[in-house]
Short mmCIF file of C-alpha atoms in Angstrom, two decimals:
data_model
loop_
_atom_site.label_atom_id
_atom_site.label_comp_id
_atom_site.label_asym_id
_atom_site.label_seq_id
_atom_site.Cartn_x
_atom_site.Cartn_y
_atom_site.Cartn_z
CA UNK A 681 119.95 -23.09 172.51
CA UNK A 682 118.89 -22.13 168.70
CA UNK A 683 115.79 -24.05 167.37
CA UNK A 684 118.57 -26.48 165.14
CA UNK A 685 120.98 -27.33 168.00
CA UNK A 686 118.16 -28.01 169.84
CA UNK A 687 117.11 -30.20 167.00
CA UNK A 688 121.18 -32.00 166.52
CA UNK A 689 120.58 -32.46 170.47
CA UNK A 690 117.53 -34.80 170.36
CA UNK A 691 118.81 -36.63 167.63
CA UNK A 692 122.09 -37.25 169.32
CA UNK A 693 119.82 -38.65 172.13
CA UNK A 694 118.05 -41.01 170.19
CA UNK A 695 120.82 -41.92 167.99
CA UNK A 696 124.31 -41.31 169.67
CA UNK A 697 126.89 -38.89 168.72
CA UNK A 698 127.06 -37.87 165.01
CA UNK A 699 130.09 -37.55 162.70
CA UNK A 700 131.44 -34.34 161.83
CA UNK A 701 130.48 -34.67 158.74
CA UNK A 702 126.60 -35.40 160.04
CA UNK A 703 127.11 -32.49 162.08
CA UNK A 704 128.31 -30.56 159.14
CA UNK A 705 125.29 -31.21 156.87
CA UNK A 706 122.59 -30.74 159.75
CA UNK A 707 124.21 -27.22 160.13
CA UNK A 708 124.97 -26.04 156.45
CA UNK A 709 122.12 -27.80 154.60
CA UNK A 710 119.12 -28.64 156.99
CA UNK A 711 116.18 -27.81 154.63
CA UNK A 712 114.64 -25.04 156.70
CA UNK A 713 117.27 -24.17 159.61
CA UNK A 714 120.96 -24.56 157.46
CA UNK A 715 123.08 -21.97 157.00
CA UNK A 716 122.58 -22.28 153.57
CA UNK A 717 118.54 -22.22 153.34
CA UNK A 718 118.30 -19.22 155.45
CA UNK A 719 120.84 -16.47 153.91
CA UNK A 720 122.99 -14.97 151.18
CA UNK A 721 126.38 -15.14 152.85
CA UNK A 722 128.69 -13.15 150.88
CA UNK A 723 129.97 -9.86 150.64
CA UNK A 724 130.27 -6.93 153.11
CA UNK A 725 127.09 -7.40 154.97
CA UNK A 726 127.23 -11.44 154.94
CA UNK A 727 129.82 -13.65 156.33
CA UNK A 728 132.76 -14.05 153.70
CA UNK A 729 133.81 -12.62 150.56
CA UNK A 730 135.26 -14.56 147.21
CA UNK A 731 137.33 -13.90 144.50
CA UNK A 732 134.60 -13.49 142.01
CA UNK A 733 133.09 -10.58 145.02
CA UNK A 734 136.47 -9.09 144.82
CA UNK A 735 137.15 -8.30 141.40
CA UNK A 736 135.44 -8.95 138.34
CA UNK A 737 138.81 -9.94 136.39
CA UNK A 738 138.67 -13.37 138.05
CA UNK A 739 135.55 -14.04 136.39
CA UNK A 740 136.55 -12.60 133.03
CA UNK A 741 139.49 -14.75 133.11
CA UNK A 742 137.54 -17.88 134.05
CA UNK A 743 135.41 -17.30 131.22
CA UNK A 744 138.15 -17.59 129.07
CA UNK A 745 140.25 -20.00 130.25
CA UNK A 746 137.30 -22.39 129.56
CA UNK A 747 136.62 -20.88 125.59
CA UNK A 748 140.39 -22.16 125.62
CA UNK A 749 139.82 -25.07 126.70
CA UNK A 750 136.72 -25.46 124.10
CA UNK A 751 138.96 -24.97 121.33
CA UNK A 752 141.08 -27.77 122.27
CA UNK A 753 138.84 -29.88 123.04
CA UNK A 754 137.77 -29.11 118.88
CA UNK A 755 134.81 -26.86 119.92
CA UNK A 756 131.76 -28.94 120.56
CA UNK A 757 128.46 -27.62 120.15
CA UNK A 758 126.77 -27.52 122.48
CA UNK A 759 129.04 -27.71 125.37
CA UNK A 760 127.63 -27.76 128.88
CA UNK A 761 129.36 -25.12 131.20
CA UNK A 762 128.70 -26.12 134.67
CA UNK A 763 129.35 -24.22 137.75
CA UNK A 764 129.32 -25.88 141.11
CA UNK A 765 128.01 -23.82 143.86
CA UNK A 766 127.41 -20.35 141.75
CA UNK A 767 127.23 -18.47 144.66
CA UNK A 768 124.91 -15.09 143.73
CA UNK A 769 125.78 -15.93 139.93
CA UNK A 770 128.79 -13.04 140.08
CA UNK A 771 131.65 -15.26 138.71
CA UNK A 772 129.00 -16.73 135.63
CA UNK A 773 128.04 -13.43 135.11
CA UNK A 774 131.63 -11.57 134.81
CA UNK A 775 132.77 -15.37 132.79
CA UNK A 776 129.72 -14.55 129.79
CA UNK A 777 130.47 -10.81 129.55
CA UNK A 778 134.02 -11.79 129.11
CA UNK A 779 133.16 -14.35 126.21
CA UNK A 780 131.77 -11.53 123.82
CA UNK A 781 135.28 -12.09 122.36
CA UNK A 782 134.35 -15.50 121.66
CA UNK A 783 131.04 -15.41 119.96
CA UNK A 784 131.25 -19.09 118.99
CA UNK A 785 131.66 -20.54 121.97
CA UNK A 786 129.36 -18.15 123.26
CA UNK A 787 126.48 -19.31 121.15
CA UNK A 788 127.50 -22.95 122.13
CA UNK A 789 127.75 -23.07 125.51
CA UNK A 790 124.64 -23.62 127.83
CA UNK A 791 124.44 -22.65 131.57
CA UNK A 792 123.87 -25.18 133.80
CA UNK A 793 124.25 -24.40 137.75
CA UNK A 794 124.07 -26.99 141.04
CA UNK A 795 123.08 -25.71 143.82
CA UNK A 796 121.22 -26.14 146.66
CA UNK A 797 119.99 -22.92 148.64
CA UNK A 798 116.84 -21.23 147.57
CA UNK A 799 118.02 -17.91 148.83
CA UNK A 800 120.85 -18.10 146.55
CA UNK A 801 118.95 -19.76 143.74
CA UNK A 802 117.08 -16.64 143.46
CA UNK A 803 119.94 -14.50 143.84
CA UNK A 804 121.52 -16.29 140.85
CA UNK A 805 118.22 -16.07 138.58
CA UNK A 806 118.05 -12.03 138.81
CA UNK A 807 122.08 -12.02 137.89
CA UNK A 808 122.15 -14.71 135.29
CA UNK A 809 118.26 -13.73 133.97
CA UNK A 810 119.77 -13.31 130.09
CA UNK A 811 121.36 -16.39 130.12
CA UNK A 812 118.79 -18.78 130.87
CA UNK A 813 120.47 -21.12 133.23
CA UNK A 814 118.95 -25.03 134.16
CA UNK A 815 119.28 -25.68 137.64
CA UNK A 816 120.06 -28.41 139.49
CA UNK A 817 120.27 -30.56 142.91
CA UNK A 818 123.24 -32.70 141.71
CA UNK A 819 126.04 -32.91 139.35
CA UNK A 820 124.60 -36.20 138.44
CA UNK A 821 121.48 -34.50 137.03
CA UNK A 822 123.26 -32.71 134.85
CA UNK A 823 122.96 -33.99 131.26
CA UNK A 824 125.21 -36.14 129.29
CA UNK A 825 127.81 -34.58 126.73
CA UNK A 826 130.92 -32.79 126.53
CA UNK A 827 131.12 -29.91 129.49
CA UNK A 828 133.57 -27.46 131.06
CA UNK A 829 133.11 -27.22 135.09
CA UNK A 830 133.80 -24.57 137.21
CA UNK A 831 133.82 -24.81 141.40
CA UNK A 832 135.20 -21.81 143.21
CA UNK A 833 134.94 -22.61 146.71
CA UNK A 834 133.22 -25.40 146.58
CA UNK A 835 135.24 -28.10 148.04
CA UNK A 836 135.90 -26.61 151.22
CA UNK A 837 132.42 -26.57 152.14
CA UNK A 838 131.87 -30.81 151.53
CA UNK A 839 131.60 -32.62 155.07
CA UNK A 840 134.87 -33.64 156.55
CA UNK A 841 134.88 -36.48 159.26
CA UNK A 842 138.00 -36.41 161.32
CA UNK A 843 140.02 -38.56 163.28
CA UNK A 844 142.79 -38.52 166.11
CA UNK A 845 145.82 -40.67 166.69
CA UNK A 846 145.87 -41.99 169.97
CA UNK A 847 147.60 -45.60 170.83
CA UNK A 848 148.73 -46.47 167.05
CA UNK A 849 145.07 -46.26 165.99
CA UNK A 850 142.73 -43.71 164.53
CA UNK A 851 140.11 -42.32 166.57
CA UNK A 852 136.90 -40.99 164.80
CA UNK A 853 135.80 -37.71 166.78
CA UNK A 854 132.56 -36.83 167.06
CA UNK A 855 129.54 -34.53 168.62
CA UNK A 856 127.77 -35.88 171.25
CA UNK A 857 126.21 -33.59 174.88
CA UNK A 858 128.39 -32.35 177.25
CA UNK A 859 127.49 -34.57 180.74
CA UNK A 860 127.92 -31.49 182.50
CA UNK A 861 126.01 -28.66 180.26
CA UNK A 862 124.10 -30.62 177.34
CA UNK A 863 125.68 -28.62 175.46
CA UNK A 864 127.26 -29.98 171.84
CA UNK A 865 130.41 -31.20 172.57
CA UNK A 866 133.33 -32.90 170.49
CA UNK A 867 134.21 -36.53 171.79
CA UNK A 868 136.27 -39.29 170.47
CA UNK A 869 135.65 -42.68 170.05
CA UNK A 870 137.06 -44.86 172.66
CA UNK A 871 138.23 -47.49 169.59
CA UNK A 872 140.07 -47.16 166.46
CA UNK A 873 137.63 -46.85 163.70
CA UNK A 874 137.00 -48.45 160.35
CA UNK A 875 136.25 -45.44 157.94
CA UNK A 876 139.61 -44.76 159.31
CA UNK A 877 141.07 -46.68 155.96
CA UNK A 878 140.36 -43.96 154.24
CA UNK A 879 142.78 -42.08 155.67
CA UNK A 880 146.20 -41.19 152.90
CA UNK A 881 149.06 -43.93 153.81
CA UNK A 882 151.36 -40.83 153.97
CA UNK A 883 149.93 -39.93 157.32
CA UNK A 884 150.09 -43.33 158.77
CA UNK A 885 153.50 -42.65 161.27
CA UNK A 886 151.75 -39.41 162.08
CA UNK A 887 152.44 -38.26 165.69
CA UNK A 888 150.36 -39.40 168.72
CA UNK A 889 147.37 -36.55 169.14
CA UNK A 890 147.92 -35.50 165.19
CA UNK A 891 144.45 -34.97 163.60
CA UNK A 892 143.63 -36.60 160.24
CA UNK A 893 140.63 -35.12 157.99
CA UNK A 894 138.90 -36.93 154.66
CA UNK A 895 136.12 -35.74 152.67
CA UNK A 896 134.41 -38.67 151.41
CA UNK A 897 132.18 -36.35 149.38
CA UNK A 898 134.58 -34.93 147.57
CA UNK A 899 136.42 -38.20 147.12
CA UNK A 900 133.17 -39.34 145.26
CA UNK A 901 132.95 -35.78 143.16
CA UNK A 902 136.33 -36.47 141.65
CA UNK A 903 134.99 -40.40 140.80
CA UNK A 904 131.97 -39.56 139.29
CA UNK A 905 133.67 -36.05 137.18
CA UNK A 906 136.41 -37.87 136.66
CA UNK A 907 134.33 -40.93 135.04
CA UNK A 908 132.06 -38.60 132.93
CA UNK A 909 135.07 -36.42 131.33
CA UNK A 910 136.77 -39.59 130.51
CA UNK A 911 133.68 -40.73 128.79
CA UNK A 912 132.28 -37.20 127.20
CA UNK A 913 135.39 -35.10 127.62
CA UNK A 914 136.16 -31.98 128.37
CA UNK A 915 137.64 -30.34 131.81
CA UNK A 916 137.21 -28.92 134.68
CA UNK A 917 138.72 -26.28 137.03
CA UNK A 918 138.75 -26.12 140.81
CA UNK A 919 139.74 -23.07 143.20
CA UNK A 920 140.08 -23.16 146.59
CA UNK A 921 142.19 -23.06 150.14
CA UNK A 922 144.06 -25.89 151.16
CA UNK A 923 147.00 -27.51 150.96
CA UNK A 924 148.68 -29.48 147.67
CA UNK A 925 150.07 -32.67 150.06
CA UNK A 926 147.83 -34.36 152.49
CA UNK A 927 148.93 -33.42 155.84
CA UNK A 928 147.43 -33.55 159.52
CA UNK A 929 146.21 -30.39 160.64
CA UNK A 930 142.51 -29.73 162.73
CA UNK A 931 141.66 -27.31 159.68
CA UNK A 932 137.58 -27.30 160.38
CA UNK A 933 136.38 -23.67 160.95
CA UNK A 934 133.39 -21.65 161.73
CA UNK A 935 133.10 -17.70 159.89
CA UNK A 936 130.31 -15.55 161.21
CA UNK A 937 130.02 -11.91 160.03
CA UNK A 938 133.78 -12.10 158.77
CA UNK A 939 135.17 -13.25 162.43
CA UNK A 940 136.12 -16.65 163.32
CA UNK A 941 133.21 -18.44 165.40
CA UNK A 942 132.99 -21.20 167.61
CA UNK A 943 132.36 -24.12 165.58
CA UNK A 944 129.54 -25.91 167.31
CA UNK A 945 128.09 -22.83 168.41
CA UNK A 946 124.19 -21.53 167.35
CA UNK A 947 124.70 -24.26 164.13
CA UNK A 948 123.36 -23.02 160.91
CA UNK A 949 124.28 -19.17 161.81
CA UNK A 950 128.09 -19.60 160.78
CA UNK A 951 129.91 -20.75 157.61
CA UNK A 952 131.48 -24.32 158.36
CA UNK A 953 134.60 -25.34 156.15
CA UNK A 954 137.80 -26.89 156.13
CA UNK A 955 140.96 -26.97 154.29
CA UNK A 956 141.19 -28.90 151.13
CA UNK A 957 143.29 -31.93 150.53
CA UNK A 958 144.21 -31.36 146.91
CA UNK A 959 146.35 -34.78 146.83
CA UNK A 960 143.88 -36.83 148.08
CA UNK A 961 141.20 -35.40 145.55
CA UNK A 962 143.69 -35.57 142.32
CA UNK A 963 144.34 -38.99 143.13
CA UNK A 964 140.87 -39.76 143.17
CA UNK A 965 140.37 -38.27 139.97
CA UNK A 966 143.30 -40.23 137.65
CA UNK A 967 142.25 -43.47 139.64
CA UNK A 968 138.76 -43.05 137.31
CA UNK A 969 140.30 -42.05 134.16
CA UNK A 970 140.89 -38.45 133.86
CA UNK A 971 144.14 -36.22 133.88
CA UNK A 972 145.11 -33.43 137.19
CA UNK A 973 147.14 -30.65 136.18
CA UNK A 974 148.04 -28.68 139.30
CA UNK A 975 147.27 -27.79 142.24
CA UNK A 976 149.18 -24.10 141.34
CA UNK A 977 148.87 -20.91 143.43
CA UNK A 978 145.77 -18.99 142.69
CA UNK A 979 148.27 -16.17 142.55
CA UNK A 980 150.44 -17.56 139.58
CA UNK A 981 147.70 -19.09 137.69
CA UNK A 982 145.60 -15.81 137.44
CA UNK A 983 149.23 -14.05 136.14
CA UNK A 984 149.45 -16.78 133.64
CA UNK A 985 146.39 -16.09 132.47
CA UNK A 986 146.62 -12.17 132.45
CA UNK A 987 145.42 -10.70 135.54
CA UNK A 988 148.01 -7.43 135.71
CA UNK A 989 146.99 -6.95 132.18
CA UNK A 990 143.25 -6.55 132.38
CA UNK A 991 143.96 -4.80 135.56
CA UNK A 992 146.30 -2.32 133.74
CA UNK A 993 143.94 -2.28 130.91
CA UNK A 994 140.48 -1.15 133.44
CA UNK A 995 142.61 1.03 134.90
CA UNK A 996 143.32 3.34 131.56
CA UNK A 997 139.63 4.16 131.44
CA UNK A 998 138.80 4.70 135.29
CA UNK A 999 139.01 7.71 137.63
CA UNK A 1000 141.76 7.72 140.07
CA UNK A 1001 140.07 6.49 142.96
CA UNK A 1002 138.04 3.44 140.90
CA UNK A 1003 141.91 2.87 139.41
CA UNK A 1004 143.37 2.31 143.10
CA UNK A 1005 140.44 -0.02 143.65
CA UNK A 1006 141.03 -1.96 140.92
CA UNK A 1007 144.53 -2.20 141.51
CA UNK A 1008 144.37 -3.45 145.19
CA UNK A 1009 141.47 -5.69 144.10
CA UNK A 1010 143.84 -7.70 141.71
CA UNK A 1011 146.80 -7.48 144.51
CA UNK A 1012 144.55 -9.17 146.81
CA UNK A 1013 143.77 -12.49 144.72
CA UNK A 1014 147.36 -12.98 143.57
CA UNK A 1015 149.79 -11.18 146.38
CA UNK A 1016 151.32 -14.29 148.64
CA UNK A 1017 150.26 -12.60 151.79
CA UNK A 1018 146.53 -12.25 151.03
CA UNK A 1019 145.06 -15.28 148.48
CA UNK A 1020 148.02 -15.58 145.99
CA UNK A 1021 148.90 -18.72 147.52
CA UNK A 1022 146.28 -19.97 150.24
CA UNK A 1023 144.44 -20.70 147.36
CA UNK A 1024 145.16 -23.33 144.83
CA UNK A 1025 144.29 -24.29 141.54
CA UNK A 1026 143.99 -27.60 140.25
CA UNK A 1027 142.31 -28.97 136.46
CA UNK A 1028 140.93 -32.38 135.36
CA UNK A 1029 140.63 -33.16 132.05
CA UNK A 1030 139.61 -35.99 129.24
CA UNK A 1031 143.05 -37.83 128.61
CA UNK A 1032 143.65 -36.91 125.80
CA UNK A 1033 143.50 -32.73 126.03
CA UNK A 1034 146.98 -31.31 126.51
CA UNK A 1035 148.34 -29.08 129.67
CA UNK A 1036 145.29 -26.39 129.96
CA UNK A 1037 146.40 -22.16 130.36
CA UNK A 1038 147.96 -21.61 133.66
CA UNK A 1039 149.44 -24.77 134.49
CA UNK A 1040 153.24 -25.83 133.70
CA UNK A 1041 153.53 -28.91 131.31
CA UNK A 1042 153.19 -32.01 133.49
CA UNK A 1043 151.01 -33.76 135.58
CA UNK A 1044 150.36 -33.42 139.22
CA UNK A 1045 151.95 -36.29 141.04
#
């Protein structure tokens, strides 16, 4: 047993069986044992790879996308651009190079970036050294005025709790000890559970044995940025896997060294995350004030917004081989069989800015 499920084992002795969610946030954000304190996870030699990892034309087009945005919203200066979850900086970085056809906003924006790990904190100073960025725990330490947020797999990371249908109720599962091993083990419990309110009325006639997932912390997210862009304006974009109608589904995952892992396995050595209910978090979002345009496929929002033309456009002035790379680089974030449609897109803005690049004209519903 590793030093932090040893750890998640006590406590469940003292305390009783934790939450998914609890279990969740021991494993990714434990101050000296989580995933995230201990490692840079990303590219070839970490666990996963992202879109900003995969080509720098989703940055570049993210960088733009929000000097769009600025000029609609009648280019405040300064504007706060916000990323949630930077990562090792890469998106920011390719987003700023991008903007040196926007000087103005350029000059106006100024870098802010939440996150949590040290080991990717220092990652993201050494990328993002020229552009001075503040750092920070929370969104909510961010500071007041108009801002333009970006979160590219962000979401999918929050805690989920989840729940099973069993006798016309909903179930909270947990982890508790295996009687048999003492090993970490998933059990349910034996009554229907409160926080089970939170679950989307659509589901309610789901099937006995369905499982039903919320993410409280996201829920909250969309309040709070929902609240502040109502009252400061300005918008914000979110990328990620999931699906654009809340539906049942045991989504909750574990990635280690780009292979699926058992999830309650050595926690805090494996990526934990689960599919995103886009529906749930839009609704969130309008109920405190703000405007949801989307969720669209990743794929047809980055076409929208010019990804075969920058491709097309790198590959005039590369060799062969780097032209080929490029090329399947861009197929890869917008073909339907790879992250063209997996991944979704979805904006909230102040009320009163119109239907952002990318998006048809229209509200989500």
């Amino acid at each position: 047993m590793t030093e932090l499920a040893d750890l998640i084992a006590r406590r469940i002795r003292v305390a009783g069986p934790l939450t998914v969610a609890e279990f969740m946030t021991e494993a990714m954000q434990h101050p000296r044992l989580g995933y995230y304190a201990t490692r840079d996870p990303l590219g070839a030699a970490g666990d996963f790879i992202t879109a900003p990892e995969v080509s720098q034309v989703f940055g570049e087009l993210i960088g733009l996308w929000c000097a769009d945005v600025w000029t609609q919203m009648g280019r405040p200066d300064p504007v706060l651009l916000v990323e949630l979850g930077p990562g090792r900086g890469t998106l920011m970085a390719d987003a700023l190079r991008a903007l040196a056809v926007a000087p103005d906003f350029r000059r106006a924006l100024r870098v802010h970036l939440v996150e949590t790990s040290p080991a990717l904190r220092a990652l993201q100073a050494r990328t993002l050294a020229t552009a001075t960025p503040t750092w920070h725990e929370h969104l909510d330490a961010v500071p007041a005025g108009p801002l333009l947020l970006v979160a590219n797999e962000f979401l999918d990371a929050l805690p989920i709790r989840q729940f099973e249908r069993h006798g016309g109720g909903w179930h909270e599962r947990r982890v508790g000890l295996s009687p048999d091993t003492s090993a970490l083990a998933f059990a349910l419990d034996p009554a229907p559970s409160p926080p089970a309110t939170l679950i989307p009325p659509r589901l309610g006639a789901a099937a006995e044995g369905s499982v039903a997932e919320v993410r409280p912390a996201a829920l909250g997210l969309a309040d709070a940025l929902a609240r502040r862009l109502a009252r400061d304006g300005g918008a914000a974009l979110f990328i990620d896997y999931g699906h654009g109608e809340s539906a049942c589904g045991d989504t909750l995952q574990a990635v280690r060294r780009h292979r699926t892992h058992p999830v309650l396995e050595a926690p805090g050595s494996a990526d934990l995350t689960a599919h995103v209910d886009f529906e749930a978090f839009a609704g969130a979002a309008r109920a405190a004030g703000a405007r949801t345009f989307g969720p669209v496929a990743q794929g047809s929002f980055l076409r929208a917004l010019g990804i075969e033309l920058r491709a097309r456009q790198l590959i005039a002035n590369a060799s062969a081989e780097t032209g080929v790379a490029i090329s399947g680089a861009a197929r890869r974030l917008i073909d339907a069989d790879q992250m063209g449609t997996l991944f979704k897109v979805l904006a909230l803005t102040h009320p009163d800015l119109p239907v952002p690049a990318g998006f048809p004209a229209g509200e989500s519903p």
